[in-house]
DNA sequence: AAGTGTGACAACCGCCAGGGC
DNA sequence: CGCCCTGGCGGTTGTCACACT
């Protein structure tokens, strides 16, 4: 079944030949693509305009990065997917030179299996057995993010929800609420209203400023900073909400997450002595002091940052 | 050597939103 | 307003090379 743009013409389908690539490449480099539906005729191709567009975007474009994904790119995909879900085009924007199709294929053929092998649900990034065995000690052998965030909206300020956490591998385990946390670098403390960590996780919203995120060797995530979004849950008018969003957006500009500063931050944190203390409130001054030199702290968090990219 | 299974990558399909008329 | 066209997106299928039996 042809598309609107090519229904009247006899169109070729399937894999592109080197000759077709050459024609398309020559046409676009000298004339630009303009209206894609006009490209096949102008370039002398018996193809649908849509097919030409796809071929250019996914294969012929000169700024494409070739070769396999690096470990760093893989981490980025996992981290962003945890937050955005299957929004491949958005995820690809965090990987210069990679296309949404490429990211999607890589996810489906590779990352998905790795996560499952690690005992993680690739859709939610939760532990596969987390809900079934909420009262049992939870042991895993592979490092993963300590917790993950999922969203139901692109405006995460009012919808971000902490949904799960994952223990880290270490011989010195600490049990809290039946869960075995191993070698925690940092810890958030349950509120007085939380009967268990699960409750806490389910209750977590950006309004709970006193609670905080966790770090392991690979991933860092953290909750909103103290002093911001205090009124997110009670904003009365739409104007106020829009104003709040505009201010946040301004704060986050130019402060994109990347693995370099994540690694830098991780090494800084690991260099400090922060022993696990389930009763203590998280030391906000510490995290702020660590984040500012890395250029990652702008009164917001990674999650919001990503949301604004949508 | 031939058949079969599998994984990676390429391409297509249907849906949707936005813009022009 | 509805209709049509277009580009963008995500899910899915097709293709091919390679490994295995």
Coordinates of C-alpha atoms (C1' of nucleotides) in Angstrom, one line a residue, chain A residues 11-28 36 39-40 43-60, chain B residues 10-12, chain C residues 15-16:
Chain A
X11 CA 7.6 2.9 -6.6
X12 CA 10.4 0.6 -5.7
X13 CA 10.6 -0.8 -2.3
X14 CA 13.1 -2.7 -0.1
X15 CA 16.8 -2.2 0.2
X16 CA 18.4 0.7 -1.5
X17 CA 21.0 0.1 -4.2
X18 CA 24.3 2.0 -4.2
X19 CA 23.1 3.7 -7.4
X20 CA 20.0 4.9 -5.7
X21 CA 22.0 6.2 -2.7
X22 CA 24.3 8.0 -5.1
X23 CA 21.3 9.7 -6.8
X24 CA 19.7 10.7 -3.6
X25 CA 23.0 11.9 -2.1
X26 CA 23.8 14.0 -5.1
X27 CA 20.4 15.6 -5.3
X28 CA 20.2 16.6 -1.6
X36 CA 10.3 15.3 0.4
X39 CA 12.5 14.5 -4.1
X40 CA 12.0 11.2 -5.9
X43 CA 16.4 13.0 -8.0
X44 CA 15.3 10.5 -10.7
X45 CA 14.3 7.9 -8.2
X46 CA 11.3 5.5 -8.3
X47 CA 10.8 5.7 -4.6
X48 CA 8.3 7.1 -2.2
X49 CA 9.2 10.5 -0.8
X50 CA 8.9 9.0 2.6
X51 CA 11.4 6.3 1.8
X52 CA 13.8 8.9 0.5
X53 CA 13.5 10.9 3.7
X54 CA 14.1 7.8 5.8
X55 CA 17.1 6.7 3.8
X56 CA 18.6 10.2 4.1
X57 CA 18.0 10.5 7.9
X58 CA 19.0 7.0 8.9
X59 CA 21.8 6.3 6.5
X60 CA 23.1 8.9 4.1
Chain B
dA10 C1' 17.3 -1.7 7.4
dA11 C1' 13.0 -0.5 5.8
dC12 C1' 8.1 -0.2 6.0
Chain C
dT15 C1' 16.6 -9.0 4.8
dC16 C1' 20.9 -10.7 5.2

